[in-house]
Amino acid sequence: MLTITTEESRVRSANLVPLFVICFAGNLFAGVVSTLMSVYLPVVVKEFQGNQSSQQLNNLSAWINSVFIFGWAIGGFLWGLIGDKTGRKMALLLAIGSLGVFTVLTGFTQSWFEVVICRFFSGFGAGGLLVLSFTLISEVWPERTRAVFTGILSIGIPIGIFSAGLINYLVTSWREGFIIGVLPLFVALLGFGLINESELWLLDRSEKQLIQKSPSRLFSVTNRKTLITGSVIFGTMLIGLWAIFSWLPTWIQTMLTHDANKERGLSMIFLGMGGLAGGFVSGWVVNFTGLRRSLIASFAGCAILSFVLFKTNTSFSSIIYIEIAVLALFFGASQGILSLYIPLLFPTAVRASATGFCFNTGRLFTAAGVLFVGVLVTTLGGYGNSLFIFSTVFVIGLLAVMFIKNIQPAEAVKLNNPELTKST
């Protein structure tokens, strides 16, 4: 069995800061890249539209948004498998690098087909880095502050969303905007020399408990119910969240007669600010109220605010910015809470792949949902109605959290996490 000396433990503890910075930066860039195409989408459509009808343009826009999420879902699961097999560190840094490469290439595309390919592989990298960063933090971070720092890590995505709105506000050329991809490449290169591998993974590897030597363990009887439950809870939040994130700027544009570049950019800035605040406080909220109550509040808040935003606004006004920010507050809190909880549901040998499964099974349905928001706009009478229909999934998530009470983190005792165990 592999043993960790006191000196090695001290060195590893000293590397927690650069580890957190690398993980946080990766999540931030994932947020930027996930939203950047949404804020630039009307401009991209205009450049590539040719002689196509408005309905054909809606379909193209839907495919551009949804293919990114498909890539994210597939990448999240496959990078999780790679992380269980080869180690968390290598897989994390390669995923960040993949995100950077294909983001840069997006700015050089000359056709819809090239855009779709680049968006798919950008999503592929983003999905992997999200799963692996939270898996790694859950394994190496001290229990006393794990909930708080997991919540802070989760705000990387909304900061990225905020930054995407800012980029759109400051950089009118969408091609220049996608050059931001050089930054995650730089972060990935730095990470090879700054961070260490997870001790839990190294110990597990030394005991020959890697997932590829026991492929059925991920879907064993012990894990199956937890996989399904985690996927339903996380997936319902994602479906509503991504439908709104992807189509919010376009919905705002439909309420205005001029080129709403400023309004689209500001809406994404407020979306990012609300999500940032929610994620930042999520760790303290969990410690104070308990996990289940926190999740119930998150889903209920998302359901109520979605109704207010999309069913009470028929014309554009400044109040929409406030409603977006409050909705995003609940979004951000839910992501911090779920990112803390789900990795601890599973044993070390399958943690990354199981987390990837829960994070991304629902994302496949999410991609379909984002696609059909655009496809069904005409049938449902506008983007507002279409977005509201898909946001009703928050009610499903709320019911799942309320009625499913017996999920217990697999390693709560091993990881000395009494607060998480109590709140469940």
Tab-separated table of C-alpha atoms in Angstrom:
chain	number	residue	atom	x	y	z
A	1	MET	CA	0.000	0.000	0.000
A	2	LEU	CA	1.181	3.496	-0.793
A	3	THR	CA	1.957	5.581	2.298
A	4	ILE	CA	2.161	9.348	2.545
A	5	THR	CA	4.856	10.735	4.843
A	6	THR	CA	4.424	13.807	7.026
A	7	GLU	CA	6.774	15.784	4.810
A	8	GLU	CA	4.929	14.743	1.650
A	9	SER	CA	1.636	15.702	3.270
A	10	ARG	CA	3.029	19.130	4.165
A	11	VAL	CA	4.205	19.686	0.589
A	12	ARG	CA	0.857	18.625	-0.809
A	13	SER	CA	-0.971	20.989	1.552
A	14	ALA	CA	1.231	23.836	0.333
A	15	ASN	CA	0.003	23.111	-3.198
A	16	LEU	CA	-3.663	23.618	-2.344
A	17	VAL	CA	-3.553	27.295	-3.322
A	18	PRO	CA	-2.243	26.791	-6.882
A	19	LEU	CA	-4.615	23.834	-7.255
A	20	PHE	CA	-7.587	26.003	-6.350
A	21	VAL	CA	-6.411	28.779	-8.687
A	22	ILE	CA	-6.049	26.350	-11.616
A	23	CYS	CA	-9.469	24.786	-10.964
A	24	PHE	CA	-11.113	28.177	-10.511
A	25	ALA	CA	-9.555	29.551	-13.704
A	26	GLY	CA	-10.702	26.486	-15.630
A	27	ASN	CA	-14.285	26.936	-14.432
A	28	LEU	CA	-14.148	30.647	-15.241
A	29	PHE	CA	-13.061	29.970	-18.832
A	30	ALA	CA	-15.726	27.286	-19.159
A	31	GLY	CA	-18.283	29.936	-18.204
A	32	VAL	CA	-16.869	32.391	-20.740
A	33	VAL	CA	-16.810	29.884	-23.578
A	34	SER	CA	-20.232	28.439	-22.784
A	35	THR	CA	-21.874	31.846	-23.023
A	36	LEU	CA	-19.710	33.668	-25.560
A	37	MET	CA	-21.482	32.187	-28.563
A	38	SER	CA	-24.873	33.037	-27.037
A	39	VAL	CA	-24.083	36.743	-26.723
A	40	TYR	CA	-22.503	36.884	-30.190
A	41	LEU	CA	-25.084	34.602	-31.811
A	42	PRO	CA	-27.177	37.320	-33.519
A	43	VAL	CA	-23.977	38.726	-35.057
A	44	VAL	CA	-22.710	35.301	-36.143
A	45	VAL	CA	-26.094	34.468	-37.681
A	46	LYS	CA	-26.063	37.739	-39.585
A	47	GLU	CA	-22.604	37.019	-41.021
A	48	PHE	CA	-23.431	33.472	-42.128
A	49	GLN	CA	-27.119	33.895	-43.000
A	50	GLY	CA	-26.905	34.175	-46.788
A	51	ASN	CA	-30.399	33.867	-48.260
A	52	GLN	CA	-31.906	31.691	-45.543
A	53	SER	CA	-35.316	32.309	-44.011
A	54	SER	CA	-35.811	33.382	-40.403
A	55	GLN	CA	-37.065	29.883	-39.516
A	56	GLN	CA	-33.904	28.326	-40.981
A	57	LEU	CA	-31.822	30.781	-38.971
A	58	ASN	CA	-33.656	29.799	-35.781
A	59	ASN	CA	-32.844	26.161	-36.507
A	60	LEU	CA	-29.172	26.931	-37.146
A	61	SER	CA	-28.943	28.930	-33.932
A	62	ALA	CA	-30.546	26.072	-32.025
A	63	TRP	CA	-27.996	23.597	-33.362
A	64	ILE	CA	-25.072	25.871	-32.491
A	65	ASN	CA	-26.247	26.143	-28.882
A	66	SER	CA	-27.222	22.523	-28.412
A	67	VAL	CA	-24.136	20.940	-29.979
A	68	PHE	CA	-21.952	22.659	-27.380
A	69	ILE	CA	-23.987	21.041	-24.617
A	70	PHE	CA	-23.835	17.632	-26.319
A	71	GLY	CA	-20.047	17.993	-26.401
A	72	TRP	CA	-20.067	19.060	-22.743
A	73	ALA	CA	-22.113	15.998	-21.744
A	74	ILE	CA	-19.995	13.502	-23.660
A	75	GLY	CA	-16.779	15.155	-22.505
A	76	GLY	CA	-17.888	15.218	-18.885
A	77	PHE	CA	-18.457	11.475	-18.836
A	78	LEU	CA	-15.430	10.431	-20.937
A	79	TRP	CA	-13.003	12.734	-19.112
A	80	GLY	CA	-14.358	11.292	-15.868
A	81	LEU	CA	-13.432	7.789	-17.067
A	82	ILE	CA	-10.006	9.063	-18.088
A	83	GLY	CA	-9.580	10.736	-14.702
A	84	ASP	CA	-10.355	7.482	-12.875
A	85	LYS	CA	-7.915	5.609	-15.104
A	86	THR	CA	-4.926	7.934	-15.521
A	87	GLY	CA	-5.308	10.376	-12.634
A	88	ARG	CA	-7.195	13.562	-11.869
A	89	LYS	CA	-4.352	15.979	-12.615
A	90	MET	CA	-3.459	14.903	-16.160
A	91	ALA	CA	-7.083	14.600	-17.250
A	92	LEU	CA	-7.989	18.006	-15.780
A	93	LEU	CA	-5.164	19.855	-17.526
A	94	LEU	CA	-5.745	18.164	-20.880
A	95	ALA	CA	-9.447	19.072	-20.668
A	96	ILE	CA	-8.576	22.727	-19.998
A	97	GLY	CA	-6.171	22.672	-22.949
A	98	SER	CA	-8.838	21.192	-25.222
A	99	LEU	CA	-11.230	23.970	-24.256
A	100	GLY	CA	-8.627	26.599	-25.148
A	101	VAL	CA	-7.615	25.147	-28.528
A	102	PHE	CA	-11.108	24.836	-29.929
A	103	THR	CA	-12.210	28.201	-28.576
A	104	VAL	CA	-9.417	29.887	-30.511
A	105	LEU	CA	-10.247	27.864	-33.626
A	106	THR	CA	-13.883	28.993	-33.422
A	107	GLY	CA	-12.763	32.525	-34.245
A	108	PHE	CA	-11.241	31.309	-37.527
A	109	THR	CA	-14.236	29.331	-38.790
A	110	GLN	CA	-15.619	30.067	-42.234
A	111	SER	CA	-18.815	28.008	-42.259
A	112	TRP	CA	-21.604	26.744	-40.009
A	113	PHE	CA	-20.140	23.238	-40.156
A	114	GLU	CA	-16.787	24.450	-38.798
A	115	VAL	CA	-18.539	26.409	-36.041
A	116	VAL	CA	-20.478	23.298	-35.006
A	117	ILE	CA	-17.316	21.156	-34.867
A	118	CYS	CA	-15.412	23.713	-32.788
A	119	ARG	CA	-18.335	24.256	-30.422
A	120	PHE	CA	-18.687	20.513	-29.883
A	121	PHE	CA	-15.041	20.082	-28.891
A	122	SER	CA	-15.021	23.274	-26.826
A	123	GLY	CA	-17.905	21.769	-24.880
A	124	PHE	CA	-16.037	18.456	-24.708
A	125	GLY	CA	-13.173	20.146	-22.836
A	126	ALA	CA	-15.462	22.260	-20.640
A	127	GLY	CA	-17.425	19.230	-19.459
A	128	GLY	CA	-14.265	17.414	-18.468
A	129	LEU	CA	-12.660	20.238	-16.543
A	130	LEU	CA	-15.862	20.873	-14.581
A	131	VAL	CA	-16.157	17.249	-13.435
A	132	LEU	CA	-12.472	16.814	-12.669
A	133	SER	CA	-11.993	20.101	-10.831
A	134	PHE	CA	-14.811	19.359	-8.376
A	135	THR	CA	-13.707	15.733	-8.027
A	136	LEU	CA	-10.146	16.772	-7.245
A	137	ILE	CA	-11.184	19.441	-4.744
A	138	SER	CA	-13.549	17.011	-3.000
A	139	GLU	CA	-10.660	14.581	-2.498
A	140	VAL	CA	-7.861	16.896	-1.377
A	141	TRP	CA	-9.495	19.832	0.394
A	142	PRO	CA	-9.699	19.794	4.235
A	143	GLU	CA	-13.194	18.948	5.506
A	144	ARG	CA	-13.501	22.033	7.698
A	145	THR	CA	-13.542	24.429	4.739
A	146	ARG	CA	-14.521	22.087	1.900
A	147	ALA	CA	-18.129	23.295	1.600
A	148	VAL	CA	-17.127	26.957	1.502
A	149	PHE	CA	-14.340	26.516	-1.060
A	150	THR	CA	-16.478	24.261	-3.228
A	151	GLY	CA	-19.082	27.014	-3.274
A	152	ILE	CA	-16.443	29.599	-4.166
A	153	LEU	CA	-15.127	27.305	-6.919
A	154	SER	CA	-18.628	27.097	-8.375
A	155	ILE	CA	-18.719	30.863	-8.962
A	156	GLY	CA	-16.071	30.463	-11.639
A	157	ILE	CA	-18.847	29.679	-14.127
A	158	PRO	CA	-20.969	32.794	-13.386
A	159	ILE	CA	-17.841	34.982	-13.361
A	160	GLY	CA	-17.167	33.554	-16.802
A	161	ILE	CA	-20.716	34.375	-17.852
A	162	PHE	CA	-20.251	37.908	-16.554
A	163	SER	CA	-16.987	38.116	-18.478
A	164	ALA	CA	-18.648	36.907	-21.685
A	165	GLY	CA	-21.157	39.733	-21.406
A	166	LEU	CA	-18.313	42.164	-20.777
A	167	ILE	CA	-16.378	40.867	-23.782
A	168	ASN	CA	-19.475	41.295	-25.951
A	169	TYR	CA	-19.933	44.813	-24.571
A	170	LEU	CA	-16.318	45.818	-25.305
A	171	VAL	CA	-15.391	43.735	-28.368
A	172	THR	CA	-17.839	44.010	-31.249
A	173	SER	CA	-16.002	41.513	-33.475
A	174	TRP	CA	-17.036	37.991	-32.506
A	175	ARG	CA	-13.895	36.549	-34.105
A	176	GLU	CA	-11.666	38.675	-31.901
A	177	GLY	CA	-13.751	37.738	-28.876
A	178	PHE	CA	-12.929	34.036	-29.276
A	179	ILE	CA	-9.181	34.696	-29.050
A	180	ILE	CA	-9.794	34.494	-25.276
A	181	GLY	CA	-9.070	30.776	-25.731
A	182	VAL	CA	-5.328	31.388	-25.470
A	183	LEU	CA	-5.732	31.994	-21.721
A	184	PRO	CA	-6.948	28.484	-20.738
A	185	LEU	CA	-4.079	27.068	-22.813
A	186	PHE	CA	-1.650	29.079	-20.688
A	187	VAL	CA	-3.367	27.934	-17.467
A	188	ALA	CA	-3.121	24.279	-18.508
A	189	LEU	CA	0.614	24.591	-19.155
A	190	LEU	CA	1.176	26.228	-15.767
A	191	GLY	CA	-0.772	23.467	-14.048
A	192	PHE	CA	1.687	20.728	-15.009
A	193	GLY	CA	4.318	22.278	-12.780
A	194	LEU	CA	2.143	23.672	-9.991
A	195	ILE	CA	-0.333	21.011	-8.850
A	196	ASN	CA	-0.109	17.455	-7.532
A	197	GLU	CA	-2.173	14.336	-7.970
A	198	SER	CA	-4.951	13.412	-5.534
A	199	GLU	CA	-3.656	11.370	-2.594
A	200	LEU	CA	-6.891	9.393	-2.421
A	201	TRP	CA	-6.547	8.427	-6.069
A	202	LEU	CA	-2.897	7.411	-5.575
A	203	LEU	CA	-3.816	5.278	-2.563
A	204	ASP	CA	-6.690	3.701	-4.444
A	205	ARG	CA	-4.456	2.964	-7.406
A	206	SER	CA	-1.857	1.297	-5.201
A	207	GLU	CA	-4.548	-1.032	-3.887
A	208	LYS	CA	-5.481	-1.980	-7.469
A	209	GLN	CA	-9.017	-0.658	-7.312
A	210	LEU	CA	-9.001	1.329	-10.552
A	211	ILE	CA	-12.237	1.432	-12.513
A	212	GLN	CA	-10.829	-0.293	-15.629
A	213	LYS	CA	-10.015	-3.374	-13.522
A	214	SER	CA	-13.588	-3.547	-12.297
A	215	PRO	CA	-15.715	-1.984	-15.070
A	216	SER	CA	-19.037	-3.085	-13.599
A	217	ARG	CA	-18.548	-1.167	-10.356
A	218	LEU	CA	-19.855	2.108	-11.726
A	219	PHE	CA	-23.239	0.533	-12.457
A	220	SER	CA	-23.226	-1.934	-9.581
A	221	VAL	CA	-26.319	-2.430	-7.427
A	222	THR	CA	-24.703	-0.287	-4.749
A	223	ASN	CA	-24.177	2.681	-7.073
A	224	ARG	CA	-27.141	2.354	-9.437
A	225	LYS	CA	-29.823	4.067	-7.349
A	226	THR	CA	-27.493	6.908	-6.424
A	227	LEU	CA	-26.512	7.403	-10.074
A	228	ILE	CA	-30.163	7.693	-11.114
A	229	THR	CA	-31.108	10.013	-8.274
A	230	GLY	CA	-28.093	12.269	-8.705
A	231	SER	CA	-28.700	12.458	-12.446
A	232	VAL	CA	-32.362	13.444	-12.036
A	233	ILE	CA	-31.660	16.177	-9.491
A	234	PHE	CA	-28.681	17.651	-11.323
A	235	GLY	CA	-30.242	17.153	-14.752
A	236	THR	CA	-33.483	18.985	-14.062
A	237	MET	CA	-31.568	22.032	-12.888
A	238	LEU	CA	-29.413	21.923	-16.010
A	239	ILE	CA	-32.294	21.702	-18.472
A	240	GLY	CA	-33.901	24.891	-17.197
A	241	LEU	CA	-30.627	26.664	-16.572
A	242	TRP	CA	-29.120	26.074	-20.014
A	243	ALA	CA	-32.327	26.770	-21.914
A	244	ILE	CA	-32.422	30.169	-20.216
A	245	PHE	CA	-28.681	30.881	-20.503
A	246	SER	CA	-28.553	29.970	-24.191
A	247	TRP	CA	-31.621	31.883	-25.364
A	248	LEU	CA	-31.906	34.806	-22.953
A	249	PRO	CA	-30.043	37.303	-25.216
A	250	THR	CA	-32.184	36.291	-28.204
A	251	TRP	CA	-35.383	36.656	-26.119
A	252	ILE	CA	-34.311	40.170	-25.143
A	253	GLN	CA	-33.557	41.029	-28.768
A	254	THR	CA	-37.116	40.039	-29.784
A	255	MET	CA	-38.561	42.657	-27.420
A	256	LEU	CA	-36.562	45.487	-29.005
A	257	THR	CA	-36.625	46.933	-32.512
A	258	HIS	CA	-33.008	48.152	-32.587
A	259	ASP	CA	-29.724	46.231	-32.415
A	260	ALA	CA	-29.792	45.386	-28.689
A	261	ASN	CA	-26.062	44.775	-28.290
A	262	LYS	CA	-25.985	46.777	-25.044
A	263	GLU	CA	-29.098	45.153	-23.560
A	264	ARG	CA	-27.918	41.636	-24.468
A	265	GLY	CA	-24.526	42.258	-22.914
A	266	LEU	CA	-25.981	43.780	-19.730
A	267	SER	CA	-28.432	40.897	-19.326
A	268	MET	CA	-25.566	38.397	-19.324
A	269	ILE	CA	-23.606	40.576	-16.907
A	270	PHE	CA	-26.529	40.569	-14.454
A	271	LEU	CA	-26.942	36.847	-15.006
A	272	GLY	CA	-23.308	36.325	-14.092
A	273	MET	CA	-23.451	38.656	-11.075
A	274	GLY	CA	-26.452	36.849	-9.591
A	275	GLY	CA	-24.893	33.447	-10.152
A	276	LEU	CA	-21.635	34.632	-8.625
A	277	ALA	CA	-23.354	35.772	-5.440
A	278	GLY	CA	-25.377	32.558	-5.147
A	279	GLY	CA	-22.391	30.282	-5.585
A	280	PHE	CA	-20.238	32.305	-3.212
A	281	VAL	CA	-22.668	31.996	-0.290
A	282	SER	CA	-23.770	28.422	-1.034
A	283	GLY	CA	-21.215	26.791	1.278
A	284	TRP	CA	-22.282	28.890	4.243
A	285	VAL	CA	-25.957	28.292	3.391
A	286	VAL	CA	-25.397	24.515	3.453
A	287	ASN	CA	-23.563	24.694	6.770
A	288	PHE	CA	-26.330	26.829	8.268
A	289	THR	CA	-29.552	25.277	6.901
A	290	GLY	CA	-28.552	21.781	5.791
A	291	LEU	CA	-28.194	20.303	2.347
A	292	ARG	CA	-31.784	19.241	1.657
A	293	ARG	CA	-33.337	22.553	2.695
A	294	SER	CA	-30.775	24.406	0.601
A	295	LEU	CA	-31.646	22.342	-2.478
A	296	ILE	CA	-35.390	22.819	-1.945
A	297	ALA	CA	-34.933	26.588	-1.711
A	298	SER	CA	-32.808	26.613	-4.880
A	299	PHE	CA	-35.310	24.698	-7.013
A	300	ALA	CA	-38.318	26.614	-5.646
A	301	GLY	CA	-36.610	29.945	-6.273
A	302	CYS	CA	-35.737	29.016	-9.863
A	303	ALA	CA	-39.318	27.902	-10.585
A	304	ILE	CA	-40.903	31.071	-9.165
A	305	LEU	CA	-38.468	33.505	-10.794
A	306	SER	CA	-38.781	31.806	-14.196
A	307	PHE	CA	-42.531	32.410	-14.093
A	308	VAL	CA	-42.028	36.043	-13.109
A	309	LEU	CA	-39.393	36.688	-15.782
A	310	PHE	CA	-41.012	35.056	-18.797
A	311	LYS	CA	-44.731	35.435	-18.072
A	312	THR	CA	-44.953	38.977	-16.693
A	313	ASN	CA	-42.706	40.766	-19.210
A	314	THR	CA	-44.180	41.418	-22.652
A	315	SER	CA	-41.978	44.426	-23.362
A	316	PHE	CA	-38.465	45.325	-22.303
A	317	SER	CA	-37.860	47.342	-19.122
A	318	SER	CA	-35.029	47.732	-16.620
A	319	ILE	CA	-36.833	45.530	-14.071
A	320	ILE	CA	-35.843	42.564	-16.244
A	321	TYR	CA	-32.220	43.013	-15.171
A	322	ILE	CA	-33.186	42.662	-11.495
A	323	GLU	CA	-35.321	39.593	-12.159
A	324	ILE	CA	-32.469	37.981	-14.107
A	325	ALA	CA	-30.046	38.645	-11.238
A	326	VAL	CA	-32.354	37.116	-8.607
A	327	LEU	CA	-33.030	34.047	-10.774
A	328	ALA	CA	-29.290	33.631	-11.268
A	329	LEU	CA	-28.784	33.878	-7.486
A	330	PHE	CA	-30.712	30.620	-7.104
A	331	PHE	CA	-28.915	29.127	-10.115
A	332	GLY	CA	-25.541	29.851	-8.556
A	333	ALA	CA	-26.490	28.490	-5.147
A	334	SER	CA	-27.762	25.243	-6.664
A	335	GLN	CA	-24.529	24.663	-8.542
A	336	GLY	CA	-22.390	25.193	-5.451
A	337	ILE	CA	-24.568	22.883	-3.347
A	338	LEU	CA	-24.764	20.105	-5.948
A	339	SER	CA	-21.063	20.329	-6.751
A	340	LEU	CA	-20.274	19.778	-3.076
A	341	TYR	CA	-22.612	16.856	-2.619
A	342	ILE	CA	-22.490	14.658	-5.715
A	343	PRO	CA	-18.759	13.723	-5.760
A	344	LEU	CA	-19.016	12.472	-2.166
A	345	LEU	CA	-21.806	10.074	-3.091
A	346	PHE	CA	-19.357	7.625	-4.663
A	347	PRO	CA	-16.181	5.691	-3.715
A	348	THR	CA	-12.780	6.887	-4.965
A	349	ALA	CA	-12.385	4.271	-7.705
A	350	VAL	CA	-15.443	5.521	-9.605
A	351	ARG	CA	-15.812	9.042	-8.247
A	352	ALA	CA	-14.799	10.997	-11.359
A	353	SER	CA	-16.761	8.839	-13.792
A	354	ALA	CA	-19.828	8.686	-11.514
A	355	THR	CA	-19.720	12.454	-10.994
A	356	GLY	CA	-19.394	12.865	-14.743
A	357	PHE	CA	-22.403	10.588	-15.241
A	358	CYS	CA	-24.584	12.567	-12.809
A	359	PHE	CA	-23.405	15.940	-14.083
A	360	ASN	CA	-23.918	15.050	-17.732
A	361	THR	CA	-26.700	12.489	-18.214
A	362	GLY	CA	-29.192	15.307	-17.818
A	363	ARG	CA	-27.056	17.455	-20.107
A	364	LEU	CA	-27.972	15.246	-23.069
A	365	PHE	CA	-31.631	16.051	-22.420
A	366	THR	CA	-30.563	19.643	-21.832
A	367	ALA	CA	-29.034	19.861	-25.295
A	368	ALA	CA	-32.259	18.539	-26.789
A	369	GLY	CA	-34.210	21.080	-24.746
A	370	VAL	CA	-32.027	23.980	-25.899
A	371	LEU	CA	-32.466	22.791	-29.477
A	372	PHE	CA	-36.249	22.615	-29.207
A	373	VAL	CA	-36.516	26.056	-27.593
A	374	GLY	CA	-35.450	27.434	-30.953
A	375	VAL	CA	-37.320	24.908	-33.070
A	376	LEU	CA	-40.628	25.373	-31.179
A	377	VAL	CA	-40.546	29.163	-30.909
A	378	THR	CA	-43.146	29.606	-33.642
A	379	THR	CA	-45.396	26.844	-32.290
A	380	LEU	CA	-45.299	28.143	-28.714
A	381	GLY	CA	-45.795	31.782	-29.651
A	382	GLY	CA	-42.389	33.305	-28.966
A	383	TYR	CA	-39.172	32.796	-27.001
A	384	GLY	CA	-40.760	33.834	-23.703
A	385	ASN	CA	-43.365	31.064	-23.819
A	386	SER	CA	-40.841	28.540	-25.075
A	387	LEU	CA	-38.373	29.323	-22.284
A	388	PHE	CA	-41.093	29.188	-19.642
A	389	ILE	CA	-42.234	25.746	-20.799
A	390	PHE	CA	-38.741	24.346	-20.402
A	391	SER	CA	-38.189	26.048	-17.043
A	392	THR	CA	-41.014	23.965	-15.547
A	393	VAL	CA	-38.423	21.202	-15.101
A	394	PHE	CA	-37.439	23.048	-11.919
A	395	VAL	CA	-40.670	21.742	-10.415
A	396	ILE	CA	-39.596	18.174	-11.238
A	397	GLY	CA	-36.273	18.760	-9.515
A	398	LEU	CA	-38.040	20.258	-6.515
A	399	LEU	CA	-40.280	17.204	-6.198
A	400	ALA	CA	-37.289	14.874	-6.483
A	401	VAL	CA	-35.451	16.648	-3.678
A	402	MET	CA	-38.560	16.745	-1.477
A	403	PHE	CA	-39.517	13.086	-1.867
A	404	ILE	CA	-36.101	11.438	-2.125
A	405	LYS	CA	-34.646	11.679	1.371
A	406	ASN	CA	-32.438	8.648	1.834
A	407	ILE	CA	-29.320	9.462	-0.191
A	408	GLN	CA	-26.224	9.194	1.978
A	409	PRO	CA	-22.750	10.293	0.844
A	410	ALA	CA	-20.669	7.133	0.413
A	411	GLU	CA	-17.564	8.487	2.088
A	412	ALA	CA	-18.984	11.017	4.529
A	413	VAL	CA	-17.530	9.091	7.462
A	414	LYS	CA	-14.210	8.374	5.757
A	415	LEU	CA	-13.826	11.997	4.737
A	416	ASN	CA	-14.904	13.190	8.210
A	417	ASN	CA	-17.757	15.341	6.984
A	418	PRO	CA	-20.323	15.338	9.799
A	419	GLU	CA	-22.107	18.473	8.615
A	420	LEU	CA	-22.874	16.952	5.245
A	421	THR	CA	-24.016	13.716	6.831
A	422	LYS	CA	-26.277	15.576	9.286
A	423	SER	CA	-27.864	17.736	6.593
A	424	THR	CA	-28.800	14.711	4.538
